[in-house]
C-alpha cells in the first residue's frame, strides 16, 4: 500500500518533517493513524531526532480531521478499533517527549485541529480561505472530553465554551487573536518559520523542557488513561445511534454536493 506519511529526518539539525500525503484531504483513516503512530514512535526512539514538524503535502488542506467513512455505516468492532487508534495518536502526541510544531498550511477542522493543538507550537499560513477549529457540533456530534480538555488548555475556558458550542471555524487572523495558533505567516514561509522556531526550542536544555511539558500535560493525559475504555464504549454507542448515523450521512451528502 502507498505511504500516507512521509518522514524526512535531517541528521545534521535533528529536525524531522512529517508530511501528510493522503489525497484528497488527509482525512485520518485507520490506515493513516496507524502509519502516523508508527512513524512517531520510530522518531521518538531515534536519538538523532530532537524535534518534529507536522505539516501537509496536500494543497490547501492540513487535514480534514477524522475520516467520516470510518465512523459511518460500519460495525461496532470497527468503530472501537478506529477510536482506539484516535486515542492512541492523541496520547502519543500530547505526551511526546520531543519538540513538536504544527506547520498548518491549509484548512484544519476537527481532528486536524486536535492534532495541531497537541503540538508545542502552531504556525498557520495566512490564506484567509483556510479555517481551523473544532466544528463537531456542526456535524451533530459532540467532541469527547479530552478534545475539550485540549482546547481549554490551549485557548482558555471561556473561549473554548463559545468555540465548542458554535463549532466555530476561525480564519488564521482570528485563530491568532484567540491563541489557537501562535503565529501566522505567508504560506511559503510556514516551513522556514517552523524550523527557526524549532531552533529556539532546541536552545533550551532538553531534559528541563521535557519535564516541564510533561508536568503541565500529565493531568490531562491521565484523565484519558483513567477513562479510556469507558470513552471507547461511549464513542461506539454514540456513533452507532440511528440519529447520529443519519446526521453523518446528511453531512457526507452535503460535502459531496457542495462543490465550490
Ligand atoms: N472524512 C471523509 N471524507 C472527507 C472528509 C472527512 N473528514 N472531508 C472531506 N472528505 C471528502 C469529501 O466528501 C470529498 O469526497 P468526494 O471527492 O467523493 O466528493 C473529498 O473528500 C474532497 O472534499 P471537498 O470537495 O470538500 O474538498 P475541499 O477542498 O472543497 O474542502 C475541507 C476541504 C475544507 C477539508 C472540506 O472537505 C471539509 O470541510 N471537510 C469536512 C471536515 C470535517 O467536518 N471533519 C470533521 C470530521 S469529525 C472529527 O474529526 C472529530 C470527530 C469526533 C467524534 C466524536 C463523536 C463522539
XYZ file of N, CA and C and ligand atoms in Angstrom:
837
model
N 0.845 -1.197 0.000
C 0.000 0.000 0.000
C 0.880 1.246 0.000
N 0.410 2.306 -0.666
C 1.244 3.502 -0.778
C 1.246 4.251 0.548
N 2.342 4.951 0.803
C 2.539 5.582 2.097
C 1.752 6.882 2.236
N 1.071 7.040 3.365
C 0.283 8.243 3.623
C 1.074 9.271 4.419
N 2.230 8.829 4.948
C 3.042 9.693 5.801
C 4.471 9.680 5.271
N 5.009 10.882 5.036
C 6.387 10.952 4.550
C 7.263 11.561 5.646
N 8.297 10.828 6.027
C 9.181 11.304 7.092
C 10.525 11.679 6.502
N 10.960 12.889 6.836
C 12.223 13.382 6.323
C 13.050 13.892 7.505
N 13.972 13.075 7.976
C 14.780 13.452 9.150
C 16.131 13.984 8.697
N 16.422 15.228 9.094
C 17.716 15.834 8.803
C 18.657 15.520 9.972
N 19.599 14.631 9.727
C 20.509 14.178 10.779
C 21.383 15.299 11.325
N 21.652 16.333 10.507
C 22.537 17.397 10.974
C 21.830 18.361 11.920
N 20.524 18.616 11.685
C 19.791 19.539 12.569
C 18.994 18.801 13.648
N 18.701 17.540 13.420
C 17.865 16.788 14.361
C 16.382 17.068 14.193
N 16.028 17.754 13.073
C 14.618 18.086 12.830
C 14.007 17.123 11.814
N 12.884 16.515 12.183
C 12.160 15.649 11.258
C 10.921 16.366 10.750
N 10.729 16.338 9.441
C 9.482 16.850 8.875
C 8.592 15.651 8.553
N 7.423 15.642 9.171
C 6.459 14.569 8.936
C 5.330 15.148 8.095
N 5.254 14.679 6.856
C 4.290 15.248 5.907
C 3.127 14.302 5.681
N 1.907 14.849 5.805
C 0.722 14.057 5.496
C 0.525 14.074 3.986
N 0.400 12.896 3.408
C 0.153 12.858 1.958
C -0.883 11.797 1.642
N -2.097 12.072 2.107
C -3.196 11.161 1.847
C -4.306 11.893 1.098
N -4.219 11.929 -0.243
C -5.186 12.694 -1.037
C -6.604 12.146 -0.885
N -7.632 12.978 -1.050
C -7.507 14.400 -1.394
C -7.324 15.312 -0.176
N -7.737 14.884 1.036
C -7.826 15.871 2.129
C -7.118 15.427 3.418
N -6.226 14.422 3.336
C -5.528 13.923 4.541
C -6.506 13.577 5.664
N -7.626 12.960 5.298
C -8.531 12.565 6.376
C -7.874 11.425 7.150
N -8.117 11.429 8.467
C -7.425 10.482 9.334
C -8.208 9.178 9.408
N -7.878 8.303 8.497
C -8.477 6.972 8.467
C -7.693 6.071 9.420
N -8.191 4.877 9.632
C -7.470 3.910 10.462
C -6.057 3.673 9.916
N -5.923 3.534 8.599
C -4.596 3.322 7.992
C -3.677 4.515 8.218
N -4.223 5.698 8.012
C -3.452 6.934 8.197
C -2.940 7.012 9.637
N -3.847 6.782 10.587
C -3.484 6.913 12.013
C -2.461 5.850 12.416
N -2.621 4.652 11.893
C -1.692 3.572 12.227
C -0.298 3.905 11.705
N -0.246 4.376 10.465
C 1.054 4.702 9.882
C 1.711 5.880 10.610
N 0.911 6.872 10.945
C 1.444 8.033 11.658
C 1.974 7.623 13.029
N 1.229 6.749 13.703
C 1.633 6.300 15.025
C 2.998 5.589 14.970
N 3.167 4.735 13.984
C 4.446 4.011 13.843
C 5.581 4.991 13.546
N 5.328 5.954 12.657
C 6.365 6.940 12.314
C 6.781 7.741 13.541
N 5.788 8.181 14.337
C 6.090 8.994 15.523
C 6.855 8.173 16.555
N 6.496 6.900 16.666
C 7.169 6.043 17.625
C 8.647 5.866 17.250
N 8.874 5.633 15.967
C 10.260 5.474 15.487
C 11.070 6.726 15.784
N 10.485 7.894 15.501
C 11.209 9.148 15.708
C 11.479 9.382 17.190
N 10.520 8.975 18.033
C 10.720 9.205 19.462
C 11.895 8.364 19.994
N 12.085 7.189 19.393
C 13.173 6.306 19.823
C 14.512 6.680 19.190
N 14.467 7.517 18.151
C 15.676 7.852 17.396
C 16.438 8.993 18.079
N 17.603 8.687 18.589
C 18.372 9.677 19.355
C 18.827 10.861 18.497
N 18.901 10.662 17.169
C 19.348 11.763 16.313
C 18.216 12.756 16.024
N 17.004 12.453 16.464
C 15.870 13.367 16.247
C 15.544 14.116 17.534
N 15.465 15.465 17.442
C 15.111 16.253 18.635
C 13.751 16.924 18.498
N 13.292 17.071 17.287
C 12.008 17.748 17.107
C 11.313 17.318 15.834
N 9.976 17.447 15.845
C 9.167 17.003 14.716
C 8.264 18.142 14.250
N 8.276 18.399 12.950
C 7.339 19.360 12.352
C 6.261 18.559 11.621
N 5.009 18.776 12.024
C 3.896 18.113 11.337
C 3.336 19.087 10.313
N 3.225 18.642 9.063
C 2.691 19.525 8.039
C 2.032 18.696 6.937
N 1.473 19.392 5.955
C 0.748 18.674 4.907
C 1.458 18.773 3.571
N 1.429 17.696 2.834
C 1.936 17.683 1.476
C 0.827 17.890 0.450
N -0.413 18.048 0.940
C -1.553 18.260 0.042
C -1.861 19.749 -0.034
N -2.218 20.258 -1.226
C -2.524 21.681 -1.325
C -3.796 22.053 -0.541
N -3.745 23.183 0.156
C -4.909 23.839 0.785
C -5.508 23.137 2.004
N -4.997 21.930 2.323
C -5.567 21.206 3.465
C -4.450 20.722 4.374
N -4.549 21.026 5.663
C -3.670 20.378 6.638
C -4.212 18.972 6.864
N -5.415 18.875 7.414
C -6.130 17.596 7.475
C -7.607 17.877 7.669
N -8.445 17.112 6.996
C -9.904 17.261 7.127
C -10.423 16.625 8.409
N -9.535 16.149 9.271
C -9.980 15.546 10.528
C -10.218 14.061 10.372
N -10.937 13.506 11.322
C -11.174 12.065 11.298
C -11.911 11.699 10.015
N -11.571 10.536 9.491
C -12.236 10.077 8.284
C -13.662 9.671 8.629
N -14.612 10.433 8.098
C -16.017 10.197 8.439
C -16.446 8.796 7.980
N -15.807 8.291 6.923
C -16.179 6.954 6.427
C -15.822 5.854 7.429
N -14.882 6.123 8.351
C -14.580 5.162 9.425
C -15.601 5.239 10.556
N -16.500 6.238 10.475
C -17.498 6.420 11.535
C -18.917 6.225 10.992
N -19.008 5.804 9.739
C -20.313 5.750 9.078
C -20.539 4.383 8.438
N -21.662 3.759 8.811
C -22.059 2.503 8.166
C -21.166 1.310 8.444
N -20.385 1.373 9.528
C -19.510 0.250 9.881
C -20.070 -0.475 11.109
N -19.389 -1.564 11.542
C -19.881 -2.295 12.712
C -19.181 -1.817 13.992
N -19.748 -2.184 15.162
C -19.187 -1.714 16.441
C -17.715 -2.070 16.628
N -17.288 -3.236 16.150
C -15.875 -3.623 16.287
C -14.993 -2.631 15.528
N -15.445 -2.268 14.346
C -14.665 -1.297 13.565
C -14.606 0.054 14.291
N -15.738 0.510 14.789
C -15.751 1.800 15.499
C -14.787 1.769 16.689
N -14.778 0.648 17.431
C -13.913 0.552 18.609
C -12.438 0.570 18.199
N -12.110 -0.166 17.154
C -10.711 -0.209 16.709
C -10.272 1.171 16.220
N -11.162 1.818 15.453
C -10.855 3.153 14.938
C -10.648 4.128 16.101
N -11.563 4.064 17.071
C -11.487 5.030 18.169
C -10.215 4.852 18.988
N -9.820 3.579 19.214
C -8.578 3.334 19.958
C -7.384 3.945 19.232
N -7.418 3.922 17.906
C -6.295 4.498 17.160
C -6.309 6.027 17.248
N -7.495 6.626 17.389
C -7.568 8.084 17.579
C -7.018 8.444 18.972
N -7.440 7.697 19.970
C -6.919 7.915 21.334
C -5.403 7.749 21.344
N -4.933 6.709 20.674
C -3.501 6.406 20.658
C -2.686 7.563 20.097
N -3.145 8.145 18.992
C -2.351 9.215 18.371
C -2.344 10.449 19.278
N -3.488 10.720 19.907
C -3.546 11.872 20.817
C -2.635 11.646 22.032
N -2.745 10.453 22.626
C -1.900 10.149 23.796
C -0.422 10.277 23.432
N -0.075 9.741 22.281
C 1.326 9.780 21.848
C 1.792 11.220 21.690
N 1.009 12.024 20.976
C 1.442 13.392 20.691
C 1.341 14.299 21.919
N 0.302 14.110 22.723
C 0.151 15.022 23.866
C 1.233 14.764 24.916
N 1.778 13.542 24.930
C 2.852 13.274 25.891
C 4.180 13.028 25.180
N 4.313 13.555 23.971
C 5.535 13.337 23.185
C 6.714 14.030 23.840
N 7.816 13.303 23.998
C 8.959 13.895 24.700
C 9.693 14.917 23.829
N 9.643 14.752 22.514
C 10.390 15.674 21.651
C 9.549 16.906 21.321
N 10.221 17.909 20.763
C 9.537 19.154 20.410
C 8.642 18.893 19.195
N 7.401 19.409 19.252
C 6.509 19.244 18.102
C 5.975 20.607 17.668
N 6.016 20.855 16.374
C 5.496 22.105 15.815
C 4.579 21.762 14.651
N 3.388 22.375 14.635
C 2.475 22.170 13.518
C 2.663 23.285 12.498
N 2.944 22.922 11.279
C 3.007 23.865 10.163
C 1.695 23.742 9.417
N 0.736 24.616 9.779
C -0.637 24.450 9.298
C -0.802 25.170 7.965
N -0.536 24.446 6.884
C -0.540 25.039 5.542
C -1.833 24.722 4.801
N -2.958 24.842 5.529
C -4.240 24.605 4.891
C -5.322 24.488 5.935
N -6.535 24.135 5.492
C -7.658 24.035 6.421
C -7.438 22.923 7.429
N -8.025 23.121 8.595
C -7.655 22.288 9.720
C -8.844 22.085 10.677
N -9.915 21.417 10.170
C -11.081 21.217 11.033
C -10.934 20.026 11.974
N -11.708 20.065 13.059
C -11.959 18.925 13.953
C -10.682 18.166 14.332
N -10.597 16.893 13.953
C -9.433 16.075 14.297
C -8.112 16.699 13.836
N -8.145 17.460 12.746
C -6.937 18.159 12.281
C -6.518 19.200 13.298
N -7.522 19.935 13.803
C -7.277 20.956 14.817
C -6.785 20.308 16.110
N -7.404 19.186 16.473
C -6.978 18.466 17.673
C -5.499 18.098 17.566
N -5.126 17.567 16.416
C -3.738 17.157 16.241
C -2.799 18.363 16.332
N -3.183 19.469 15.688
C -2.354 20.675 15.748
C -2.217 21.156 17.201
N -3.325 21.049 17.965
C -3.282 21.527 19.357
C -2.400 20.671 20.259
N -2.093 19.439 19.856
C -1.191 18.629 20.686
C 0.255 19.106 20.566
N 0.529 19.928 19.555
C 1.911 20.348 19.323
C 2.316 21.445 20.305
N 3.625 21.655 20.428
C 4.131 22.675 21.343
C 3.967 24.084 20.771
N 3.776 24.166 19.446
C 3.705 25.474 18.790
C 2.987 25.308 17.458
N 2.185 26.315 17.086
C 1.422 26.252 15.838
C 1.698 27.473 14.955
N 2.052 27.207 13.716
C 2.272 28.266 12.730
C 1.301 28.020 11.586
N 0.497 29.060 11.270
C -0.524 28.863 10.227
C -0.268 29.778 9.042
N -0.552 29.276 7.850
C -0.441 30.084 6.638
C -1.542 31.145 6.642
N -1.204 32.344 6.102
C -2.111 33.493 6.246
C -3.250 33.523 5.219
N -3.459 32.479 4.457
C -4.532 32.455 3.458
C -5.899 32.565 4.142
N -6.668 33.649 3.833
C -7.935 33.870 4.540
C -8.999 32.810 4.228
N -8.753 31.953 3.231
C -9.711 30.878 2.946
C -9.547 29.696 3.894
N -8.394 29.617 4.553
C -8.162 28.494 5.465
C -8.917 28.703 6.768
N -9.358 27.599 7.357
C -10.087 27.646 8.624
C -9.532 26.610 9.580
N -9.623 26.927 10.869
C -9.204 25.971 11.894
C -10.194 26.005 13.057
N -10.526 24.859 13.598
C -11.402 24.826 14.761
C -12.002 23.451 14.996
N -12.674 23.336 16.151
C -13.389 22.096 16.465
C -14.855 22.313 16.093
N -15.247 21.812 14.911
C -16.581 22.094 14.371
C -17.578 20.966 14.640
N -17.249 20.062 15.574
C -18.071 18.863 15.786
C -19.567 19.135 15.890
N -19.954 20.158 16.681
C -21.400 20.372 16.866
C -22.100 20.622 15.529
N -21.372 21.199 14.582
C -21.985 21.441 13.268
C -22.300 20.148 12.530
N -21.641 19.054 12.910
C -21.950 17.742 12.320
C -22.985 17.005 13.161
N -23.448 17.648 14.232
C -24.393 16.982 15.122
C -23.720 15.993 16.039
N -22.405 16.095 16.207
C -21.704 15.212 17.137
C -21.032 16.048 18.223
N -20.601 15.366 19.275
C -20.044 16.062 20.430
C -18.575 15.700 20.560
N -17.723 16.705 20.652
C -16.299 16.440 20.863
C -16.122 15.748 22.212
N -15.353 14.673 22.278
C -15.121 13.967 23.543
C -14.403 14.854 24.568
N -14.445 14.432 25.855
C -13.923 15.300 26.918
C -12.460 15.668 26.725
N -11.679 14.761 26.147
C -10.249 15.062 26.008
C -9.974 15.993 24.840
N -10.875 16.061 23.832
C -10.796 17.123 22.827
C -11.051 18.455 23.547
N -12.075 18.440 24.416
C -12.441 19.665 25.142
C -11.305 20.113 26.056
N -10.719 19.156 26.795
C -9.584 19.494 27.660
C -8.467 20.157 26.849
N -8.219 19.603 25.674
C -7.106 20.097 24.855
C -7.354 21.536 24.409
N -8.582 21.850 24.009
C -8.826 23.230 23.560
C -8.876 24.189 24.757
N -9.400 23.720 25.905
C -9.375 24.560 27.112
C -7.926 24.889 27.477
N -7.062 23.886 27.435
C -5.644 24.102 27.748
C -4.980 25.066 26.767
N -5.530 25.149 25.565
C -4.902 25.976 24.526
C -5.410 27.416 24.541
N -6.742 27.599 24.622
C -7.291 28.962 24.478
C -7.992 29.477 25.733
N -8.123 28.643 26.766
C -8.814 29.064 27.977
C -10.288 28.687 27.948
N -10.914 28.705 29.129
C -12.234 28.114 29.272
C -13.334 28.865 28.524
N -13.364 30.189 28.662
C -14.462 30.955 28.065
C -14.449 30.873 26.543
N -13.263 31.031 25.971
C -13.159 30.946 24.509
C -13.521 29.539 24.041
N -13.122 28.535 24.835
C -13.442 27.150 24.481
C -14.955 26.911 24.510
N -15.634 27.534 25.479
C -17.100 27.380 25.556
C -17.779 27.847 24.271
N -17.422 29.050 23.824
C -18.039 29.588 22.611
C -17.648 28.749 21.410
N -16.361 28.440 21.369
C -15.798 27.711 20.259
C -16.488 26.354 20.073
N -16.666 25.630 21.185
C -17.239 24.275 21.115
C -18.743 24.302 20.861
N -19.460 25.219 21.514
C -20.909 25.215 21.334
C -21.301 25.575 19.911
N -20.655 26.610 19.375
C -20.977 27.004 17.996
C -20.268 26.138 16.957
N -19.273 25.376 17.366
C -18.467 24.632 16.399
C -17.707 25.592 15.496
N -17.133 26.643 16.113
C -16.554 27.736 15.330
C -15.316 27.310 14.546
N -15.250 27.785 13.319
C -14.064 27.626 12.479
C -13.459 29.009 12.278
N -12.208 29.186 12.689
C -11.581 30.505 12.698
C -10.699 30.709 11.467
N -10.674 31.961 10.990
C -9.698 32.347 9.971
C -8.334 32.406 10.657
N -7.239 32.406 9.891
C -5.918 32.478 10.531
C -5.778 33.672 11.478
N -6.270 34.860 11.071
C -6.069 36.024 11.942
C -6.916 35.912 13.212
N -8.138 35.366 13.101
C -8.952 35.164 14.310
C -8.346 34.080 15.207
N -7.804 33.039 14.595
C -7.165 31.970 15.373
C -5.972 32.527 16.152
N -5.268 33.466 15.525
C -4.126 34.098 16.197
C -4.605 34.947 17.375
N -5.715 35.677 17.159
C -6.267 36.535 18.211
C -6.618 35.751 19.463
N -7.220 34.572 19.307
C -7.629 33.804 20.490
C -6.523 32.866 20.986
N -5.405 32.841 20.278
C -4.291 31.997 20.721
C -4.407 30.535 20.310
N -5.314 30.276 19.348
C -5.419 28.901 18.849
C -4.190 28.560 17.991
N -3.630 29.570 17.334
C -2.318 29.406 16.705
C -1.385 30.476 17.278
N -0.086 30.239 17.174
C 0.895 31.136 17.798
C 1.458 32.157 16.833
N 1.375 31.849 15.534
C 1.973 32.729 14.547
C 1.283 32.502 13.206
N 1.116 33.594 12.439
C 0.544 33.483 11.103
C 1.557 34.084 10.135
N 1.918 33.334 9.115
C 2.945 33.795 8.166
C 2.502 33.454 6.741
N 3.117 34.105 5.736
C 2.794 33.728 4.356
C 3.057 32.231 4.143
N 2.249 31.623 3.291
C 2.310 30.167 3.141
C 3.718 29.648 2.847
N 4.456 30.382 1.996
C 5.785 29.888 1.609
C 6.801 29.988 2.753
N 6.383 30.672 3.849
C 7.285 30.805 4.996
C 6.953 29.839 6.134
N 5.930 29.028 5.970
C 5.480 28.177 7.081
C 6.602 27.248 7.541
N 7.233 26.567 6.596
C 8.262 25.593 6.979
C 9.521 26.246 7.528
N 9.942 27.359 6.894
C 11.164 28.014 7.370
C 10.935 28.611 8.761
N 9.725 29.152 8.995
C 9.408 29.688 10.322
C 9.380 28.557 11.354
N 8.833 27.423 10.950
C 8.792 26.276 11.864
C 10.218 25.843 12.233
N 11.089 25.848 11.265
C 12.477 25.455 11.518
C 13.164 26.452 12.451
N 12.934 27.768 12.204
C 13.520 28.793 13.094
C 13.004 28.624 14.519
N 11.690 28.421 14.646
C 11.102 28.253 15.978
C 11.667 27.006 16.652
N 11.829 25.954 15.881
C 12.390 24.711 16.410
C 13.778 24.984 17.007
N 14.558 25.800 16.308
C 15.904 26.132 16.780
C 15.844 26.840 18.137
N 14.822 27.714 18.301
C 14.665 28.392 19.601
C 14.336 27.385 20.707
N 13.439 26.464 20.416
C 13.118 25.419 21.405
C 14.364 24.586 21.725
N 15.170 24.325 20.692
C 16.332 23.455 20.857
C 17.431 24.098 21.693
N 17.349 25.432 21.830
C 18.358 26.126 22.641
C 18.135 25.878 24.134
N 16.978 25.353 24.483
C 16.649 25.061 25.889
C 17.128 23.641 26.219
N 17.727 23.449 27.397
C 18.143 22.084 27.750
C 16.958 21.112 27.656
N 17.153 20.037 26.881
C 16.072 19.098 26.593
C 15.348 18.582 27.827
N 16.142 18.142 28.832
C 15.503 17.481 29.974
C 14.576 18.431 30.727
N 14.999 19.696 30.863
C 14.173 20.665 31.603
C 12.899 20.995 30.823
N 13.046 21.158 29.515
C 11.883 21.440 28.676
C 10.910 20.259 28.685
N 11.482 19.084 28.554
C 10.674 17.863 28.514
C 9.867 17.656 29.792
N 10.539 17.852 30.939
C 9.852 17.642 32.224
C 8.769 18.703 32.420
N 9.061 19.933 32.004
C 8.057 20.997 32.124
C 6.817 20.660 31.302
N 7.044 20.242 30.068
C 5.931 19.864 29.187
C 5.129 18.728 29.814
N 5.837 17.736 30.283
C 5.163 16.572 30.826
C 4.379 16.901 32.101
N 4.948 17.756 32.969
C 4.222 18.129 34.184
C 2.955 18.914 33.870
N 3.064 19.829 32.883
C 1.894 20.627 32.515
C 0.784 19.774 31.921
N 1.155 18.736 31.202
C 0.158 17.967 30.450
C -0.314 16.692 31.140
N 0.409 16.254 32.176
C 0.127 14.961 32.781
C -1.318 14.805 33.280
N -1.872 15.799 33.974
C -3.250 15.618 34.452
C -4.234 15.353 33.303
N -4.016 16.021 32.177
C -4.909 15.860 31.029
C -4.741 14.471 30.407
N -3.489 14.036 30.304
C -3.210 12.706 29.755
C -3.782 11.621 30.683
N -3.560 11.809 31.988
C -4.028 10.811 32.962
C -5.546 10.655 32.936
N -6.236 11.756 32.648
C -7.693 11.694 32.625
C -8.180 10.752 31.512
N -7.568 10.843 30.333
C -7.989 9.899 29.291
C -7.557 8.477 29.653
N -6.339 8.327 30.183
C -5.872 6.984 30.539
C -6.828 6.329 31.537
N -7.335 7.122 32.469
C -8.226 6.580 33.502
C -9.579 6.160 32.926
N -10.007 6.854 31.877
C -11.351 6.598 31.342
C -11.325 6.058 29.917
N -10.193 5.505 29.523
C -10.019 5.138 28.121
C -11.072 4.139 27.625
N -11.281 3.077 28.390
C -12.241 2.056 27.948
C -13.668 2.602 27.937
N -13.997 3.364 28.971
C -15.336 3.964 29.030
C -15.527 4.926 27.853
N -14.473 5.647 27.515
C -14.539 6.602 26.408
C -14.770 5.864 25.080
N -14.129 4.713 24.922
C -14.336 3.916 23.706
C -15.771 3.408 23.646
N -16.242 2.859 24.763
C -17.637 2.359 24.804
C -18.613 3.473 24.462
N -18.348 4.625 25.061
C -19.198 5.776 24.844
C -19.234 6.182 23.367
N -18.052 6.220 22.752
C -17.975 6.575 21.334
C -18.759 5.572 20.490
N -18.526 4.273 20.761
C -19.165 3.239 19.944
C -20.685 3.331 20.055
N -21.188 3.524 21.281
C -22.649 3.556 21.404
C -23.224 4.834 20.804
N -22.492 5.940 20.963
C -22.954 7.225 20.397
C -22.987 7.179 18.874
N -21.887 6.719 18.298
C -21.760 6.760 16.832
C -22.675 5.727 16.175
N -23.059 4.676 16.925
C -23.937 3.637 16.361
C -25.404 4.051 16.347
N -25.745 5.104 17.059
C -27.151 5.538 17.122
C -27.669 5.895 15.736
N -28.924 5.503 15.475
C -29.537 5.823 14.186
C -29.518 7.323 13.902
N -29.840 8.108 14.946
C -29.935 9.555 14.725
C -28.561 10.136 14.360
N -27.490 9.621 14.969
C -26.141 10.131 14.683
C -25.685 9.676 13.295
N -25.981 8.418 12.968
C -25.651 7.926 11.632
C -26.376 8.762 10.568
N -27.612 9.126 10.882
C -28.383 9.939 9.943
C -27.730 11.321 9.752
N -27.326 11.958 10.862
C -26.654 13.265 10.753
C -25.373 13.148 9.938
N -24.585 12.107 10.202
C -23.321 11.949 9.476
C -23.588 11.695 7.993
N -24.616 10.916 7.702
C -24.977 10.650 6.312
C -25.353 11.930 5.579
N -26.117 12.783 6.270
C -26.515 14.055 5.657
C -25.313 14.964 5.450
N -24.398 14.941 6.416
C -23.202 15.778 6.319
C -22.335 15.322 5.142
N -22.191 14.001 4.981
C -21.407 13.463 3.861
C -22.025 13.872 2.525
N -23.363 13.772 2.443
C -24.049 14.169 1.210
C -23.807 15.647 0.925
N -23.891 16.450 2.003
C -23.665 17.891 1.853
C -22.242 18.137 1.336
N -21.237 17.427 1.905
C -19.836 17.600 1.468
C -19.689 17.263 -0.011
N -20.353 16.190 -0.428
C -20.203 15.743 -1.820
C -20.897 16.681 -2.798
N -22.009 17.329 -2.325
C -22.747 18.222 -3.229
C -22.140 19.617 -3.286
N -21.507 20.018 -2.182
C -21.001 21.376 -2.065
C -19.697 21.505 -2.867
N -19.855 21.657 -4.174
C -18.654 21.833 -4.994
C -18.528 23.312 -5.307
N -17.493 23.949 -4.729
C -17.371 25.406 -4.908
C -16.465 25.784 -6.061
N -13.814 12.230 6.037
C -14.079 11.581 4.894
N -14.154 12.180 3.681
C -13.964 13.510 3.649
C -13.703 14.252 4.814
C -13.618 13.556 6.059
N -13.370 14.194 7.207
N -13.555 15.555 4.457
C -13.735 15.607 3.131
N -13.976 14.387 2.626
C -14.180 14.024 1.213
C -15.337 14.788 0.589
O -16.566 14.133 0.846
C -14.967 14.747 -0.866
O -15.308 13.479 -1.373
P -15.681 13.286 -2.942
O -14.443 13.656 -3.695
O -16.043 11.858 -3.026
O -16.830 14.201 -3.212
C -13.436 14.847 -0.846
O -13.044 14.429 0.467
C -12.908 16.238 -1.083
O -13.557 17.143 -0.191
P -14.046 18.599 -0.638
O -14.582 18.541 -2.036
O -14.959 19.096 0.419
O -12.658 19.374 -0.630
P -12.452 20.950 -0.396
O -11.033 21.199 -0.765
O -13.522 21.747 -1.059
O -12.636 21.176 1.186
C -12.339 20.627 3.514
C -11.774 20.559 2.088
C -12.400 22.068 3.976
C -11.435 19.807 4.414
C -13.769 20.050 3.487
O -13.713 18.793 2.832
C -14.385 19.830 4.817
O -14.824 20.760 5.466
N -14.459 18.541 5.237
C -15.121 18.127 6.435
C -14.256 18.339 7.587
C -14.963 17.909 8.837
O -16.035 18.381 9.171
N -14.340 16.977 9.547
C -14.886 16.519 10.765
C -14.543 15.092 10.970
S -15.074 14.596 12.599
C -13.690 14.716 13.574
O -12.605 14.922 13.108
C -13.799 14.554 15.069
C -14.931 13.669 15.423
C -15.015 13.389 16.901
C -16.027 12.248 17.156
C -16.914 12.486 18.295
C -18.068 11.515 18.376
C -18.429 11.137 19.758
